mmCIF file of C-alpha atoms in Angstrom:
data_model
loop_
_atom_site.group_PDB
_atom_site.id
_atom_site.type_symbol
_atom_site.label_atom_id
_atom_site.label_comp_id
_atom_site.label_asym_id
_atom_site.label_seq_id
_atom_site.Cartn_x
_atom_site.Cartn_y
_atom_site.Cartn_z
ATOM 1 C CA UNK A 12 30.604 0.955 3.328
ATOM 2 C CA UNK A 13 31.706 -0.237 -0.399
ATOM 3 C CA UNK A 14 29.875 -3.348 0.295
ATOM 4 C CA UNK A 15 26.645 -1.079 0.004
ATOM 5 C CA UNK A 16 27.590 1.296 -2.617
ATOM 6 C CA UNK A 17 28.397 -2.098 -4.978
ATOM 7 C CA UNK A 18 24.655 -3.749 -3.990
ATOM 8 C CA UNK A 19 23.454 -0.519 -5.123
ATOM 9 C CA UNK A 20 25.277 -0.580 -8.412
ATOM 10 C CA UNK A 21 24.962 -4.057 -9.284
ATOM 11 C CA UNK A 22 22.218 -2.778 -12.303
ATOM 12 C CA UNK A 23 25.684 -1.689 -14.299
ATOM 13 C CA UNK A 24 27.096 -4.953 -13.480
ATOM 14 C CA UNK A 25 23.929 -7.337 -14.428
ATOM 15 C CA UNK A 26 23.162 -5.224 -17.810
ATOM 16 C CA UNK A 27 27.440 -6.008 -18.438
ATOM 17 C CA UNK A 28 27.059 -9.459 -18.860
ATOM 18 C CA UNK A 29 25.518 -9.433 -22.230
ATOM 19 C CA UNK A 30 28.009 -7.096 -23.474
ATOM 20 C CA UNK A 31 30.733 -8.951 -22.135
ATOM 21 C CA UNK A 32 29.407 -12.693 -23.651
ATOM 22 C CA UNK A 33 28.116 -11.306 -26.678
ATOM 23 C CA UNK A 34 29.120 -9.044 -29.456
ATOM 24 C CA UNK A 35 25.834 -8.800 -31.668
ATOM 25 C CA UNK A 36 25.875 -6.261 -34.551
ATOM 26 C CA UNK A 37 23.088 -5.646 -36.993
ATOM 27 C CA UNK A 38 23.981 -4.136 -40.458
ATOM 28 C CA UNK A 39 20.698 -2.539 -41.635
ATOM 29 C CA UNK A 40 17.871 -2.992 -39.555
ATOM 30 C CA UNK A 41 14.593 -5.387 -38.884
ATOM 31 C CA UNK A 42 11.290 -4.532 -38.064
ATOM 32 C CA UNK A 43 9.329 -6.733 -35.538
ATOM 33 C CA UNK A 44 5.610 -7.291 -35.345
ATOM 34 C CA UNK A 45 3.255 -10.002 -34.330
ATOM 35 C CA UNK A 46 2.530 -11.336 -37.875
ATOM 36 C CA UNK A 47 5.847 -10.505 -39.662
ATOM 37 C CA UNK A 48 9.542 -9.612 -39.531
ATOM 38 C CA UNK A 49 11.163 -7.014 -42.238
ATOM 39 C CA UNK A 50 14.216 -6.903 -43.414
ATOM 40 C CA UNK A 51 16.255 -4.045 -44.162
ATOM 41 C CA UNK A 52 19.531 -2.570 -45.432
ATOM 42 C CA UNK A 53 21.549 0.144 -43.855
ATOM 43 C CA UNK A 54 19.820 2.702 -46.373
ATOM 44 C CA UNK A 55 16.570 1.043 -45.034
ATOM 45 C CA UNK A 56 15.066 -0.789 -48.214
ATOM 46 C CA UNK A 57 13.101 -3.654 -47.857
ATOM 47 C CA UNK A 58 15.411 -6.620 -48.562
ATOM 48 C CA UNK A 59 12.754 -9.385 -47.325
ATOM 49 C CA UNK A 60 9.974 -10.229 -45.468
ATOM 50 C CA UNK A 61 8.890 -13.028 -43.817
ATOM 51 C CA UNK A 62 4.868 -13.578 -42.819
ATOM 52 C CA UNK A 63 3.244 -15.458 -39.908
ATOM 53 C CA UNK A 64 6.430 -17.052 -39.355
ATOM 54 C CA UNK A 65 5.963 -19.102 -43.182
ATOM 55 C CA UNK A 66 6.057 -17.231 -46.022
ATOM 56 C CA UNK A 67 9.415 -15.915 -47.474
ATOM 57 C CA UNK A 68 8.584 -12.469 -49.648
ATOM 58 C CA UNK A 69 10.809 -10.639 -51.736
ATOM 59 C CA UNK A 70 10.235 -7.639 -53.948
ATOM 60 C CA UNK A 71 6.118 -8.427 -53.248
ATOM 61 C CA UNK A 72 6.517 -11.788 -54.685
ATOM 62 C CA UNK A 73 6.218 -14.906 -52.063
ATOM 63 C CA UNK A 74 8.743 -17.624 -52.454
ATOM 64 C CA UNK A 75 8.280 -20.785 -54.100
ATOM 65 C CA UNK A 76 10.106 -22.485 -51.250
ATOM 66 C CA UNK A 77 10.826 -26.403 -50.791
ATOM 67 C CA UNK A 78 10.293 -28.360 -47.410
ATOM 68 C CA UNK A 79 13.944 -27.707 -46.198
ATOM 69 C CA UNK A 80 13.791 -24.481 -46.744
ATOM 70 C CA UNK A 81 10.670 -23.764 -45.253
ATOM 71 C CA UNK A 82 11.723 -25.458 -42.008
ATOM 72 C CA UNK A 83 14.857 -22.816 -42.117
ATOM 73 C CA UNK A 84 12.435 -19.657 -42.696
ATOM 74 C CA UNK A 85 9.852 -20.441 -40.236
ATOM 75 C CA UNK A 86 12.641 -21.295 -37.777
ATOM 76 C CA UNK A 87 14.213 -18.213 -38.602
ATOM 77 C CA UNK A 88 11.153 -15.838 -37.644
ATOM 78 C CA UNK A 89 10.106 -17.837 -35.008
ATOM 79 C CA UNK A 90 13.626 -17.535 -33.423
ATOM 80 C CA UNK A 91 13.550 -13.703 -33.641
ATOM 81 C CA UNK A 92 10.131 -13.595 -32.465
ATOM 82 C CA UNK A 93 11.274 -15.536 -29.225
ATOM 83 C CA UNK A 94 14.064 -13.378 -28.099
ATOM 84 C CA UNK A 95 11.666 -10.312 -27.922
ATOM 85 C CA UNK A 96 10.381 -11.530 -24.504
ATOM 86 C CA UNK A 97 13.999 -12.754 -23.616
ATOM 87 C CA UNK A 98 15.358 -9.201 -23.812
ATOM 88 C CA UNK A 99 12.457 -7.697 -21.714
ATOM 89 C CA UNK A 100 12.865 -10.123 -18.885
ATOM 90 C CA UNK A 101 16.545 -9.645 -18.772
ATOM 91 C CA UNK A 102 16.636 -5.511 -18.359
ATOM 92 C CA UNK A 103 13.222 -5.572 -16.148
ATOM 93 C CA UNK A 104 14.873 -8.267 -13.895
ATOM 94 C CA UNK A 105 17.966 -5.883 -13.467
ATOM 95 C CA UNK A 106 15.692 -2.987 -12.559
ATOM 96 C CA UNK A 107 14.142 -4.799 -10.067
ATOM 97 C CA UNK A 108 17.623 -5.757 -8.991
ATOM 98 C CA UNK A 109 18.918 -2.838 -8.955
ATOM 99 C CA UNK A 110 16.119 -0.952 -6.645
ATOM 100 C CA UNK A 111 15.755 -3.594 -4.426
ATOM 101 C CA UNK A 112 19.797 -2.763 -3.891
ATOM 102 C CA UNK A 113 19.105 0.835 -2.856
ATOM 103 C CA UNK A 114 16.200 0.293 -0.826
ATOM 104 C CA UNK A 115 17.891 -2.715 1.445
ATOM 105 C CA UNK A 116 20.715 -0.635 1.983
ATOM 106 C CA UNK A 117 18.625 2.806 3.060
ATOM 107 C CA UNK A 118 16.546 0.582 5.048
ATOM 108 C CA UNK A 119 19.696 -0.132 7.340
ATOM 109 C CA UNK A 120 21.204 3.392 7.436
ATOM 110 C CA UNK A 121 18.255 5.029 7.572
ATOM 111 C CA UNK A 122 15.411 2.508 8.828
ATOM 112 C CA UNK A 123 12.290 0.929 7.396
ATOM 113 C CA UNK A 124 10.000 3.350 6.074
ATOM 114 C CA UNK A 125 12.411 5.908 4.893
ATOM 115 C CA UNK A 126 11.636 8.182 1.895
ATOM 116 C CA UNK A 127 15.371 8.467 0.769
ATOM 117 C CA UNK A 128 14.639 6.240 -2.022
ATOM 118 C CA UNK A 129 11.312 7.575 -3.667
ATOM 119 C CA UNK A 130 12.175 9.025 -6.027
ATOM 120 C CA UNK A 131 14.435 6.333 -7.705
ATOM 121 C CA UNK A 132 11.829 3.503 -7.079
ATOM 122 C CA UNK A 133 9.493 5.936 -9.100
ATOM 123 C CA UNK A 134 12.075 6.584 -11.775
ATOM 124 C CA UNK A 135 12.705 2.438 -11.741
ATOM 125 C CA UNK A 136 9.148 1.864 -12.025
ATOM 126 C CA UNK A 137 8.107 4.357 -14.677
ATOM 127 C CA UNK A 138 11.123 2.523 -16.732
ATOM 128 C CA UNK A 139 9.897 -0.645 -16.145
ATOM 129 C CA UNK A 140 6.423 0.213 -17.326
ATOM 130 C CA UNK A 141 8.147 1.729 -20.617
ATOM 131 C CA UNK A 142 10.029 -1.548 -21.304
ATOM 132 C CA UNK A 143 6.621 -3.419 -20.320
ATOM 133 C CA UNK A 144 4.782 -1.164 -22.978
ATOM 134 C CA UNK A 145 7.974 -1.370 -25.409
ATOM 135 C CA UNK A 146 7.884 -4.926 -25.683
ATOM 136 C CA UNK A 147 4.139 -5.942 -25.573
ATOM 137 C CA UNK A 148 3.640 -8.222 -28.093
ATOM 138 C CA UNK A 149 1.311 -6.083 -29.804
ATOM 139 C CA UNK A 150 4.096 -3.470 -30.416
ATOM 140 C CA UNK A 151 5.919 -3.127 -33.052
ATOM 141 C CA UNK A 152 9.604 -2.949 -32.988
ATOM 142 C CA UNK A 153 12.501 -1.646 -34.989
ATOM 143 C CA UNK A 154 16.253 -2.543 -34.428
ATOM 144 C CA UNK A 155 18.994 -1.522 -36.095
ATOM 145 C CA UNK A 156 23.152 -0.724 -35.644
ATOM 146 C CA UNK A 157 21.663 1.636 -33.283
ATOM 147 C CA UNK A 158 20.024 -0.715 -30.727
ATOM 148 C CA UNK A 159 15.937 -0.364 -30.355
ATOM 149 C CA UNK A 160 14.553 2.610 -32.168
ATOM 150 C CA UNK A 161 12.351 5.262 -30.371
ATOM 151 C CA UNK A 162 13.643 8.209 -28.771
ATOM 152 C CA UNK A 163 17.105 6.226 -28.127
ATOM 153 C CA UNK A 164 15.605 3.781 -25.994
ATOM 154 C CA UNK A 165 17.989 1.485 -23.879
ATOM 155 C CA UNK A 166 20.512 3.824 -25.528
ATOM 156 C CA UNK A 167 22.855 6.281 -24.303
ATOM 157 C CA UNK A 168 20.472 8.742 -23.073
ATOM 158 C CA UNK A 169 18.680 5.513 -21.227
ATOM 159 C CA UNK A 170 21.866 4.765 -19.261
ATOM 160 C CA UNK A 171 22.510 8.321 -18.351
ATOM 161 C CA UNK A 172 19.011 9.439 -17.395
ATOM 162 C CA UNK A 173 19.368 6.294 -14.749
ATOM 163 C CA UNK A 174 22.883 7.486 -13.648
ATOM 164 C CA UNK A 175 21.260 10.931 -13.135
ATOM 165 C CA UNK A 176 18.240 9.462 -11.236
ATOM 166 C CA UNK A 177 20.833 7.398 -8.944
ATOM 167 C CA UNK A 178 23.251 10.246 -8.850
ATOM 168 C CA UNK A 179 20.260 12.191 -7.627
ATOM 169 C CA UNK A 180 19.152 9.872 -5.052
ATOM 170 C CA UNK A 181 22.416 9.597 -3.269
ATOM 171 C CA UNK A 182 22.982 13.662 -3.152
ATOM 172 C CA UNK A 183 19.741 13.820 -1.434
ATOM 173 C CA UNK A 184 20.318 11.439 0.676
ATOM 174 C CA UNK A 185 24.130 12.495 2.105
ATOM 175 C CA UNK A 186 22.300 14.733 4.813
ATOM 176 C CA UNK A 187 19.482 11.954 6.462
ATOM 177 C CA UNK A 188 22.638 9.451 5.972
ATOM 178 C CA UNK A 189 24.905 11.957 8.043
ATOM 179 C CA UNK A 190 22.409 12.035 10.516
ATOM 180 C CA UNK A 191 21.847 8.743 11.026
ATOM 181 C CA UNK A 192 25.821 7.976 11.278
ATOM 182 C CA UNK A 193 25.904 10.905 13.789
ATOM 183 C CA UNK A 194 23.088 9.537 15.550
ATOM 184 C CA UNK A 195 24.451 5.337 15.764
ATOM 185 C CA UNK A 196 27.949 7.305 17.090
ATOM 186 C CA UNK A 197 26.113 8.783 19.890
ATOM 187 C CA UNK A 198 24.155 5.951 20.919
ATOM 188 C CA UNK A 199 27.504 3.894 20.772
ATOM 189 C CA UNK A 200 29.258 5.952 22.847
ATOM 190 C CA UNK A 201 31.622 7.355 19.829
ATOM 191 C CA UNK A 202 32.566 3.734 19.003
ATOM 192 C CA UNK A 203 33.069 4.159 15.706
ATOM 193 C CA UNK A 204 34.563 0.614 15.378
ATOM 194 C CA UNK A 205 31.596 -1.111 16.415
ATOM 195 C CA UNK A 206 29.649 1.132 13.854
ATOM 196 C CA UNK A 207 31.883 0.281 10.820
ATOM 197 C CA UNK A 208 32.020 -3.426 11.886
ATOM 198 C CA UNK A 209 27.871 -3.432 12.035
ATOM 199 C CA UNK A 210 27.790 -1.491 8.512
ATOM 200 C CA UNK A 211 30.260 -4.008 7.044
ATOM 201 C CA UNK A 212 28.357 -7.075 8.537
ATOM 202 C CA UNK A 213 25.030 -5.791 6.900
ATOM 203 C CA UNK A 214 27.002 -4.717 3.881
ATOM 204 C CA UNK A 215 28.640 -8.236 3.085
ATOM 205 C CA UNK A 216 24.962 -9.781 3.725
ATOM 206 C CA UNK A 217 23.528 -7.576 1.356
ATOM 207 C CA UNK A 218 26.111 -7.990 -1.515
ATOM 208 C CA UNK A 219 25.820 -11.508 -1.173
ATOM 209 C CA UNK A 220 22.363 -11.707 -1.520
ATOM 210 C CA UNK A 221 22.608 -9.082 -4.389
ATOM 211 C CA UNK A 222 24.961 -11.434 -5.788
ATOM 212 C CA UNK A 223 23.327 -14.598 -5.829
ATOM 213 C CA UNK A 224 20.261 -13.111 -7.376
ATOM 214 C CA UNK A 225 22.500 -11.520 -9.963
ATOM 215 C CA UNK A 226 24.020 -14.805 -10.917
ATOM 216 C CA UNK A 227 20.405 -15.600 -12.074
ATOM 217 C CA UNK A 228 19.968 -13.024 -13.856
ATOM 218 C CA UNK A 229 23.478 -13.745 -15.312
ATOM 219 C CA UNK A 230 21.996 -17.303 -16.429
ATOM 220 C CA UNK A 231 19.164 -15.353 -18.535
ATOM 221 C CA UNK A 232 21.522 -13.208 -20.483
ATOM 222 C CA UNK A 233 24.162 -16.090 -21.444
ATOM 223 C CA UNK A 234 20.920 -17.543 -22.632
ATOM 224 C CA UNK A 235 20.178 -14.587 -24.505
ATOM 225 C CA UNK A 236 23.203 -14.490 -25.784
ATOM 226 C CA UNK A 237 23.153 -17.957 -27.052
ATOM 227 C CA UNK A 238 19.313 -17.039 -28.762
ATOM 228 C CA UNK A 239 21.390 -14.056 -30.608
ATOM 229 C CA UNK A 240 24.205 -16.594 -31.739
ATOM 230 C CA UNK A 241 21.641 -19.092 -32.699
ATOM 231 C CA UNK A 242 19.454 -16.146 -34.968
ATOM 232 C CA UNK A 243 22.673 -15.430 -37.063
ATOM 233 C CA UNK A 244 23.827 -19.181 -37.386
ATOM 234 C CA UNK A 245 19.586 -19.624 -38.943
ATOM 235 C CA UNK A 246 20.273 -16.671 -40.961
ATOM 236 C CA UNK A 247 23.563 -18.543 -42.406
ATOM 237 C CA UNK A 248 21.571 -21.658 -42.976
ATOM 238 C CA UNK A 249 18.652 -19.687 -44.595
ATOM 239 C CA UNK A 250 21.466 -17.829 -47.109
ATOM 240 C CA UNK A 251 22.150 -21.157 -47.801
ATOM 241 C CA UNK A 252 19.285 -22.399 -48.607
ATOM 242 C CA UNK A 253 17.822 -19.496 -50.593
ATOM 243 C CA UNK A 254 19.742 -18.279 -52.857
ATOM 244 C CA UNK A 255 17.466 -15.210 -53.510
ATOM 245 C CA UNK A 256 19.005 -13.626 -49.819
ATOM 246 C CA UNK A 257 22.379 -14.967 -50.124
ATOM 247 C CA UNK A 258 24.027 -12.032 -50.538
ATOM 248 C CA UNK A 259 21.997 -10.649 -47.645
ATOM 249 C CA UNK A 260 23.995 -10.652 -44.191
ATOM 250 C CA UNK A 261 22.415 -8.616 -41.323
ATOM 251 C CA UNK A 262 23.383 -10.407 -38.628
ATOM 252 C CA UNK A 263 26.759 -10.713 -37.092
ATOM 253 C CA UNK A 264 27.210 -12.457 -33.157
ATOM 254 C CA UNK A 265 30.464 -13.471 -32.037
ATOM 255 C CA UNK A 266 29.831 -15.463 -28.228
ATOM 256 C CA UNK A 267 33.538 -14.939 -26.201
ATOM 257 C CA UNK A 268 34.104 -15.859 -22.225
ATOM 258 C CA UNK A 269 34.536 -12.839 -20.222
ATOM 259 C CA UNK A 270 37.320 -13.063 -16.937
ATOM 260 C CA UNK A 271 34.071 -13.193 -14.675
ATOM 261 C CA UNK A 272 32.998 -16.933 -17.301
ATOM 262 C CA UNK A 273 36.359 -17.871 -16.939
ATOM 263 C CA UNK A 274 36.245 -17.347 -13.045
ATOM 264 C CA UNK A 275 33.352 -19.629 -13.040
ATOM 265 C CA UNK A 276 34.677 -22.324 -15.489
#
């Protein structure tokens, strides 16, 4: 039976693997929109701005900048803009992940068509259609030391209103679950062996299938990891190259291997 309580909580696992490969901080904040990226401090003035993925403004002046540097700064912006999409398909794969856990293992303990799970699907989907809306490309977006501004989103209070939904599901679900085991005990004679040995089968064949699909997921957050890395080594070249923002450093991204990397070396 922990073979199906670990498919269901492989979301906690996927969403680690960033954490664990990267250590990204942001000291002040940025705001992202389709046409520009802002730059700010950690008292939130404007420290720079950068246009249409071009144009280098500071203090409502543009920058007189020369071909090198221009490569840097639209590099820069265009980088920034790029990981937007990265981060979305990263945390709505591992939603999808994550329900399609629950509902494999309900579907064996309680068979197909079972309502056990409703109410998490819901929760999952109404999620994903919040990260869908939060990162349209028509949105804009602030980050900061805090994460993603607006109303702590994929914050604390994300993380625990999922653990409540999946706490939920599984208290309502102890009495059809009961059931069912009292149920496969009478129809196999009180053979509880052959029950736990079916169970077990089904669990290892769900975990590995959980697994596998994780490990793909895995892939697209090392990337993202190495987009994050790659924005604060562009921000290092771009201090060097304009001395106006030199003494600017918003970005900090250290990239370490994890026991699970090192596993896999």
């Amino acid at each position: 039976m922990k073979t199906l309580i670990a498919a269901a909580l492989l979301l906690s696992t996927t969403s680690a693997y960033a954490h664990n490969s990267c250590n990204a901080e942001v000291e002040g904040g940025l705001k992202i929109q389709q046409d520009s990226i802002q730059f700010f401090d950690q008292k939130e003035a404007l420290l720079y701005e950068i246009k249409n993925d071009k144009s280098l403004w500071i203090d409502g002046s543009a920058v007189q900048l020369s071909p090198a540097q221009q490569a840097v700064v639209t590099e820069y912006s265009a980088r920034i803009h790029t990981v937007v999409p990265e981060v979305k398909m990263v945390v709505i794969e591992g939603l999808n992940l994550a329900s399609d856990g629950f509902n494999m293992a309900f579907n064996e303990l309680l068979g197909e068509g079972n309502t056990a799970a409703d109410d998490l699907n819901e929760k999952l989907a109404t999620i994903r259609a919040e990260v869908d809306a939060k990162f349209a490309s028509d949105q804009v977006i602030y980050v900061n030391h805090n994460g993603i501004e607006g109303d702590n989103f994929l914050g604390k209070e994300f993380e625990q209103e999922l653990q409540a939904a999946v706490e939920d599901t599984v208290q309502k679900a102890i009495g059809s679950i009961l059931v069912a085991v009292g149920k496969e005990m009478i129809f196999s004679g009180g053979d509880s062996q052959a029950f736990e040995k079916r169970m077990e089968s089904f669990g290892a064949k769900v975990e590995q299938e959980m697994e596998s699909r994780a490990e793909l997921i895995e892939a697209k957050a090392d990337q993202l990891c190495q987009s994050f890395a790659q924005i604060d080594n562009l921000e290092e070249a771009l201090k060097e190259q304009v001395q106006a923002v030199s003494r600017f450093d918003l970005f900090s991204v250290t990239v370490k291997q994890d026991s699970h990397h090192d596993d896999q070396a």
